[in-house]
PDB file of C-alpha atoms in Angstrom:
ATOM      1  CA  MET A 180      90.550 -14.654 -55.407  1.00 78.00           C
ATOM      2  CA  ILE A 181      93.132 -14.050 -52.623  1.00 89.00           C
ATOM      3  CA  ARG A 182      92.978 -16.875 -50.159  1.00 93.00           C
ATOM      4  CA  TYR A 183      95.727 -15.484 -47.765  1.00 96.00           C
ATOM      5  CA  ILE A 184      98.401 -12.931 -47.540  1.00 97.00           C
ATOM      6  CA  LYS A 185     101.635 -13.607 -45.688  1.00 97.00           C
ATOM      7  CA  GLY A 186     103.846 -10.515 -45.033  1.00 97.00           C
ATOM      8  CA  THR A 187     105.180  -7.786 -42.784  1.00 98.00           C
ATOM      9  CA  LEU A 188     102.975  -5.774 -40.639  1.00 98.00           C
ATOM     10  CA  GLU A 189     103.578  -2.234 -41.828  1.00 97.00           C
ATOM     11  CA  MET A 190     100.515  -0.268 -40.383  1.00 97.00           C
ATOM     12  CA  ILE A 191      97.893  -0.664 -37.771  1.00 97.00           C
ATOM     13  CA  GLU A 192      94.722   1.455 -38.337  1.00 96.00           C
ATOM     14  CA  GLU A 193      91.481   1.566 -36.062  1.00 94.00           C
ATOM     15  CA  ASP A 194      89.822  -1.284 -37.879  1.00 94.00           C
ATOM     16  CA  ALA A 195      92.403  -2.420 -40.345  1.00 97.00           C
ATOM     17  CA  VAL A 196      96.092  -3.563 -40.944  1.00 98.00           C
ATOM     18  CA  VAL A 197      98.413  -3.053 -43.760  1.00 98.00           C
ATOM     19  CA  LEU A 198     100.467  -6.095 -44.553  1.00 97.00           C
ATOM     20  CA  ASP A 199     103.537  -5.642 -47.022  1.00 98.00           C
ATOM     21  CA  ASN A 200     104.017  -8.464 -49.344  1.00 97.00           C
ATOM     22  CA  HIS A 201     106.930  -8.049 -51.985  1.00 95.00           C
ATOM     23  CA  GLY A 202     106.560  -4.414 -51.930  1.00 96.00           C
ATOM     24  CA  ILE A 203     102.745  -4.133 -52.121  1.00 96.00           C
ATOM     25  CA  GLY A 204     100.785  -3.010 -49.136  1.00 97.00           C
ATOM     26  CA  TYR A 205      97.393  -4.883 -48.713  1.00 97.00           C
ATOM     27  CA  ARG A 206      94.903  -3.056 -46.374  1.00 97.00           C
ATOM     28  CA  ILE A 207      92.912  -5.639 -44.643  1.00 98.00           C
ATOM     29  CA  LEU A 208      89.789  -5.182 -42.380  1.00 97.00           C
ATOM     30  CA  VAL A 209      90.136  -7.261 -39.210  1.00 97.00           C
ATOM     31  CA  SER A 210      88.116  -7.896 -36.049  1.00 95.00           C
ATOM     32  CA  GLY A 211      88.926  -6.362 -32.694  1.00 92.00           C
ATOM     33  CA  ALA A 212      89.831  -9.883 -31.375  1.00 92.00           C
ATOM     34  CA  LEU A 213      92.491 -10.183 -33.992  1.00 95.00           C
ATOM     35  CA  MET A 214      93.633  -6.692 -33.348  1.00 95.00           C
ATOM     36  CA  ASP A 215      94.551  -7.703 -29.824  1.00 93.00           C
ATOM     37  CA  ARG A 216      96.681 -10.613 -31.064  1.00 93.00           C
ATOM     38  CA  LEU A 217      98.765  -8.769 -33.692  1.00 95.00           C
ATOM     39  CA  PRO A 218     102.576  -8.878 -33.484  1.00 94.00           C
ATOM     40  CA  GLY A 219     104.331  -5.689 -33.301  1.00 93.00           C
ATOM     41  CA  LEU A 220     105.083  -3.555 -36.372  1.00 96.00           C
ATOM     42  CA  GLY A 221     107.597  -5.147 -38.608  1.00 96.00           C
ATOM     43  CA  GLY A 222     106.412  -8.613 -37.504  1.00 97.00           C
ATOM     44  CA  GLU A 223     105.484 -11.346 -39.813  1.00 97.00           C
ATOM     45  CA  MET A 224     101.919 -12.674 -40.012  1.00 97.00           C
ATOM     46  CA  LYS A 225      99.653 -14.721 -42.194  1.00 97.00           C
ATOM     47  CA  ILE A 226      96.028 -13.497 -42.640  1.00 97.00           C
ATOM     48  CA  TYR A 227      93.303 -15.476 -44.495  1.00 98.00           C
ATOM     49  CA  THR A 228      91.301 -13.238 -46.620  1.00 97.00           C
ATOM     50  CA  TYR A 229      87.855 -12.687 -48.128  1.00 97.00           C
ATOM     51  CA  MET A 230      87.553 -10.076 -50.951  1.00 96.00           C
ATOM     52  CA  ASN A 231      84.328  -8.089 -50.909  1.00 94.00           C
ATOM     53  CA  VAL A 232      83.605  -6.390 -54.233  1.00 92.00           C
ATOM     54  CA  ARG A 233      80.956  -3.612 -54.401  1.00 87.00           C
ATOM     55  CA  GLU A 234      80.295  -1.057 -57.128  1.00 87.00           C
ATOM     56  CA  ASP A 235      81.994   1.606 -55.180  1.00 88.00           C
ATOM     57  CA  ALA A 236      84.618  -0.275 -53.317  1.00 86.00           C
ATOM     58  CA  MET A 237      86.818  -3.441 -53.121  1.00 92.00           C
ATOM     59  CA  GLN A 238      87.675  -4.550 -49.541  1.00 95.00           C
ATOM     60  CA  LEU A 239      89.739  -7.412 -48.053  1.00 97.00           C
ATOM     61  CA  PHE A 240      88.519  -8.814 -44.720  1.00 97.00           C
ATOM     62  CA  GLY A 241      90.955 -10.767 -42.833  1.00 97.00           C
ATOM     63  CA  PHE A 242      90.903 -13.688 -40.360  1.00 97.00           C
ATOM     64  CA  GLU A 243      93.477 -15.630 -38.276  1.00 95.00           C
ATOM     65  CA  SER A 244      92.504 -19.100 -39.372  1.00 95.00           C
ATOM     66  CA  MET A 245      90.686 -20.916 -42.203  1.00 95.00           C
ATOM     67  CA  ASP A 246      88.085 -21.948 -39.713  1.00 92.00           C
ATOM     68  CA  GLU A 247      87.164 -18.285 -39.043  1.00 95.00           C
ATOM     69  CA  LEU A 248      87.165 -17.596 -42.706  1.00 96.00           C
ATOM     70  CA  GLU A 249      84.742 -20.539 -43.413  1.00 94.00           C
ATOM     71  CA  MET A 250      82.454 -19.343 -40.609  1.00 95.00           C
ATOM     72  CA  PHE A 251      82.456 -15.788 -41.947  1.00 97.00           C
ATOM     73  CA  CYS A 252      81.452 -17.073 -45.400  1.00 95.00           C
ATOM     74  CA  GLN A 253      78.561 -18.851 -43.735  1.00 94.00           C
ATOM     75  CA  LEU A 254      77.563 -15.855 -41.643  1.00 96.00           C
ATOM     76  CA  ILE A 255      77.294 -13.495 -44.771  1.00 96.00           C
ATOM     77  CA  THR A 256      74.978 -15.912 -46.405  1.00 95.00           C
ATOM     78  CA  VAL A 257      72.367 -14.937 -43.863  1.00 94.00           C
ATOM     79  CA  SER A 258      69.986 -12.254 -45.277  1.00 90.00           C
ATOM     80  CA  GLY A 259      70.733  -8.979 -43.378  1.00 90.00           C
ATOM     81  CA  ILE A 260      74.312  -9.918 -42.422  1.00 94.00           C
ATOM     82  CA  GLY A 261      77.075  -8.165 -44.501  1.00 94.00           C
ATOM     83  CA  PRO A 262      80.726  -8.443 -44.337  1.00 95.00           C
ATOM     84  CA  LYS A 263      80.982  -5.914 -41.550  1.00 94.00           C
ATOM     85  CA  ALA A 264      78.405  -7.409 -39.441  1.00 95.00           C
ATOM     86  CA  GLY A 265      79.999 -10.841 -39.840  1.00 96.00           C
ATOM     87  CA  LEU A 266      83.399  -9.469 -38.805  1.00 96.00           C
ATOM     88  CA  SER A 267      81.742  -7.874 -35.861  1.00 94.00           C
ATOM     89  CA  ILE A 268      80.269 -11.286 -34.735  1.00 95.00           C
ATOM     90  CA  LEU A 269      83.625 -13.010 -35.140  1.00 95.00           C
ATOM     91  CA  GLY A 270      85.189 -10.207 -33.175  1.00 94.00           C
ATOM     92  CA  THR A 271      82.936 -11.174 -30.188  1.00 93.00           C
ATOM     93  CA  LEU A 272      82.575 -14.897 -30.575  1.00 91.00           C
ATOM     94  CA  SER A 273      84.856 -17.564 -31.767  1.00 88.00           C
ATOM     95  CA  ALA A 274      83.721 -19.828 -34.701  1.00 89.00           C
ATOM     96  CA  ASP A 275      83.070 -22.636 -32.187  1.00 83.00           C
ATOM     97  CA  ASP A 276      81.051 -20.385 -29.939  1.00 84.00           C
ATOM     98  CA  ILE A 277      78.850 -19.392 -33.052  1.00 89.00           C
ATOM     99  CA  ARG A 278      78.256 -23.123 -33.856  1.00 86.00           C
ATOM    100  CA  PHE A 279      77.260 -23.934 -30.208  1.00 80.00           C
ATOM    101  CA  ALA A 280      75.137 -21.101 -30.031  1.00 84.00           C
ATOM    102  CA  VAL A 281      73.318 -21.924 -33.283  1.00 86.00           C
ATOM    103  CA  LEU A 282      72.947 -25.585 -32.295  1.00 79.00           C
ATOM    104  CA  ALA A 283      71.563 -24.607 -28.845  1.00 77.00           C
ATOM    105  CA  ASP A 284      69.146 -21.891 -30.217  1.00 80.00           C
ATOM    106  CA  ASP A 285      71.068 -19.437 -28.109  1.00 83.00           C
ATOM    107  CA  ALA A 286      70.145 -16.055 -29.737  1.00 89.00           C
ATOM    108  CA  ALA A 287      71.201 -14.119 -26.787  1.00 88.00           C
ATOM    109  CA  THR A 288      74.923 -15.131 -27.166  1.00 87.00           C
ATOM    110  CA  ILE A 289      74.849 -14.246 -30.836  1.00 92.00           C
ATOM    111  CA  ALA A 290      73.200 -10.842 -29.988  1.00 92.00           C
ATOM    112  CA  LYS A 291      76.124  -9.870 -27.818  1.00 91.00           C
ATOM    113  CA  ALA A 292      77.956  -8.829 -31.086  1.00 92.00           C
ATOM    114  CA  PRO A 293      77.814  -5.167 -31.623  1.00 92.00           C
ATOM    115  CA  GLY A 294      75.199  -4.230 -34.122  1.00 89.00           C
ATOM    116  CA  ILE A 295      73.489  -7.571 -34.092  1.00 93.00           C
ATOM    117  CA  GLY A 296      69.885  -7.381 -32.433  1.00 92.00           C
ATOM    118  CA  ALA A 297      67.733 -10.200 -31.138  1.00 93.00           C
ATOM    119  CA  LYS A 298      65.775 -10.366 -34.518  1.00 94.00           C
ATOM    120  CA  THR A 299      68.918 -10.811 -36.655  1.00 94.00           C
ATOM    121  CA  ALA A 300      70.412 -13.334 -34.117  1.00 94.00           C
ATOM    122  CA  LYS A 301      67.259 -15.564 -34.384  1.00 94.00           C
ATOM    123  CA  LYS A 302      67.429 -15.278 -38.270  1.00 95.00           C
ATOM    124  CA  LEU A 303      70.987 -16.305 -38.257  1.00 95.00           C
ATOM    125  CA  ILE A 304      70.158 -19.510 -36.199  1.00 93.00           C
ATOM    126  CA  VAL A 305      67.207 -20.402 -38.519  1.00 92.00           C
ATOM    127  CA  GLU A 306      69.325 -19.976 -41.643  1.00 93.00           C
ATOM    128  CA  LEU A 307      72.475 -21.616 -40.437  1.00 92.00           C
ATOM    129  CA  LYS A 308      71.067 -24.538 -38.332  1.00 85.00           C
ATOM    130  CA  ASP A 309      71.024 -26.977 -41.292  1.00 82.00           C
ATOM    131  CA  LYS A 310      74.464 -26.004 -42.368  1.00 84.00           C
ATOM    132  CA  ILE A 311      76.142 -26.749 -39.135  1.00 80.00           C
ATOM    133  CA  ALA A 312      76.771 -30.435 -38.082  1.00 69.00           C
ATOM    134  CA  ALA A 313      76.493 -31.040 -34.418  1.00 63.00           C
ATOM    135  CA  LYS A 314      78.928 -34.101 -34.161  1.00 59.00           C
ATOM    136  CA  GLU A 315      81.591 -32.229 -36.115  1.00 66.00           C
ATOM    137  CA  THR A 316      81.159 -29.130 -33.793  1.00 68.00           C
ATOM    138  CA  VAL A 317      81.596 -31.277 -30.507  1.00 65.00           C
ATOM    139  CA  ASP A 318      84.568 -33.243 -32.129  1.00 65.00           C
ATOM    140  CA  ALA A 319      86.249 -30.053 -33.152  1.00 66.00           C
ATOM    141  CA  VAL A 320      86.091 -28.486 -29.652  1.00 62.00           C
ATOM    142  CA  LEU A 321      87.410 -31.812 -28.129  1.00 60.00           C
ATOM    143  CA  GLU A 322      90.219 -31.973 -30.643  1.00 63.00           C
ATOM    144  CA  LYS A 323      91.104 -28.271 -29.926  1.00 60.00           C
ATOM    145  CA  ALA A 324      91.033 -28.884 -26.178  1.00 54.00           C
ATOM    146  CA  ALA A 325      93.376 -31.917 -26.596  1.00 55.00           C
ATOM    147  CA  GLU A 326      95.823 -29.927 -28.722  1.00 59.00           C
ATOM    148  CA  ARG A 327      95.989 -27.383 -25.909  1.00 52.00           C
ATOM    149  CA  GLY A 328      96.735 -30.130 -23.517  1.00 53.00           C
ATOM    150  CA  GLY A 329      95.275 -28.252 -20.565  1.00 46.00           C
ATOM    151  CA  THR A 330      98.024 -25.501 -20.915  1.00 42.00           C
ATOM    152  CA  GLN A 331      95.413 -22.786 -21.017  1.00 44.00           C
ATOM    153  CA  ASP A 332      92.756 -22.110 -18.486  1.00 43.00           C
ATOM    154  CA  THR A 333      89.984 -22.679 -20.951  1.00 43.00           C
ATOM    155  CA  ALA A 334      91.025 -26.080 -22.189  1.00 47.00           C
ATOM    156  CA  PRO A 335      89.558 -28.181 -19.411  1.00 48.00           C
ATOM    157  CA  VAL A 336      86.240 -26.118 -19.570  1.00 48.00           C
ATOM    158  CA  ALA A 337      85.882 -26.686 -23.399  1.00 62.00           C
ATOM    159  CA  LYS A 338      86.726 -30.409 -22.970  1.00 74.00           C
ATOM    160  CA  ALA A 339      84.247 -30.941 -20.038  1.00 80.00           C
ATOM    161  CA  SER A 340      81.408 -29.264 -21.836  1.00 80.00           C
ATOM    162  CA  ALA A 341      81.973 -30.757 -25.097  1.00 77.00           C
ATOM    163  CA  GLU A 342      82.295 -34.264 -23.364  1.00 81.00           C
ATOM    164  CA  ALA A 343      78.957 -33.732 -21.492  1.00 83.00           C
ATOM    165  CA  VAL A 344      77.243 -32.692 -24.750  1.00 80.00           C
ATOM    166  CA  GLU A 345      78.624 -35.881 -26.351  1.00 78.00           C
ATOM    167  CA  ALA A 346      77.458 -38.140 -23.604  1.00 80.00           C
ATOM    168  CA  LEU A 347      73.977 -36.660 -23.783  1.00 81.00           C
ATOM    169  CA  ALA A 348      73.738 -37.226 -27.476  1.00 75.00           C
ATOM    170  CA  ALA A 349      74.824 -40.878 -26.871  1.00 73.00           C
ATOM    171  CA  LEU A 350      71.947 -41.099 -24.521  1.00 75.00           C
ATOM    172  CA  GLY A 351      69.549 -40.199 -27.455  1.00 76.00           C
ATOM    173  CA  TYR A 352      69.086 -36.487 -26.776  1.00 77.00           C
ATOM    174  CA  SER A 353      69.432 -34.170 -29.865  1.00 72.00           C
ATOM    175  CA  ALA A 354      72.587 -32.042 -30.048  1.00 68.00           C
ATOM    176  CA  ALA A 355      70.586 -29.037 -29.724  1.00 69.00           C
ATOM    177  CA  GLU A 356      68.819 -30.118 -26.516  1.00 76.00           C
ATOM    178  CA  ALA A 357      72.005 -31.218 -25.054  1.00 79.00           C
ATOM    179  CA  LEU A 358      73.942 -28.029 -25.896  1.00 78.00           C
ATOM    180  CA  LYS A 359      70.995 -26.001 -24.442  1.00 78.00           C
ATOM    181  CA  ALA A 360      70.998 -27.835 -21.132  1.00 84.00           C
ATOM    182  CA  VAL A 361      74.799 -27.479 -20.724  1.00 83.00           C
ATOM    183  CA  LYS A 362      74.746 -23.898 -21.460  1.00 80.00           C
ATOM    184  CA  GLN A 363      71.950 -23.421 -18.835  1.00 84.00           C
ATOM    185  CA  ILE A 364      74.278 -24.713 -15.983  1.00 87.00           C
ATOM    186  CA  GLU A 365      75.636 -22.142 -13.571  1.00 83.00           C
ATOM    187  CA  ASN A 366      79.427 -22.156 -12.929  1.00 80.00           C
ATOM    188  CA  ALA A 367      79.947 -24.717 -15.736  1.00 77.00           C
ATOM    189  CA  ASP A 368      83.498 -23.658 -15.923  1.00 75.00           C
ATOM    190  CA  GLU A 369      84.114 -25.075 -12.386  1.00 80.00           C
ATOM    191  CA  LEU A 370      82.578 -28.471 -12.948  1.00 84.00           C
ATOM    192  CA  THR A 371      83.855 -31.820 -14.236  1.00 85.00           C
ATOM    193  CA  THR A 372      82.326 -33.750 -17.168  1.00 83.00           C
ATOM    194  CA  GLU A 373      80.444 -36.000 -14.666  1.00 82.00           C
ATOM    195  CA  GLU A 374      79.086 -33.066 -12.631  1.00 86.00           C
ATOM    196  CA  LEU A 375      77.950 -31.371 -15.823  1.00 86.00           C
ATOM    197  CA  LEU A 376      76.297 -34.453 -17.097  1.00 84.00           C
ATOM    198  CA  LYS A 377      74.375 -34.932 -13.840  1.00 83.00           C
ATOM    199  CA  GLN A 378      73.054 -31.308 -13.787  1.00 86.00           C
ATOM    200  CA  ALA A 379      72.211 -31.406 -17.605  1.00 85.00           C
ATOM    201  CA  LEU A 380      70.198 -34.371 -17.194  1.00 83.00           C
ATOM    202  CA  LYS A 381      68.006 -32.754 -14.516  1.00 81.00           C
ATOM    203  CA  LEU A 382      67.284 -29.951 -17.182  1.00 84.00           C
ATOM    204  CA  MET A 383      66.383 -32.436 -19.979  1.00 78.00           C
TER     205      MET A 383
END
């Protein structure tokens, strides 16, 4: 019903913000990660929203991007994961982190989110695996790394890891196998694409 709200940040609560839009204050539940990136009070911001309607309440959940909102909508299709649990996961992991974890069968990474146990993490992987496209996930990471242009410390890391996975897939390995191998490499953030590829091949 409400895709996004653009307005002035009027209040910051423990787990929510209030945005003023033309004199109406919208209370929006947000993740801790988004809380850390808020502008100061009085600042302008745009939050993508999901409206959750229950018998006893109507709540808005907010996200920084459409990508996060779309991932949230996928997360809450998993049995046992409600809107608050979905928000908790996205407060700990980025949308790309979640996709990579699902494709790599990495339940331990997903279970890092508060309130998400190993059993729920494994269920999430099973239920989302067919909904997440491996090639699009790798391409998205490469595109985001290119957009950052190496200006952030994480850009070369994301690009090298994604390129290594892409190279392994080109060699005939499944995306899940490739992702799992790359994630097992120690100090991966310090290695080049070629170094990652060589070490990953030893694990295949």
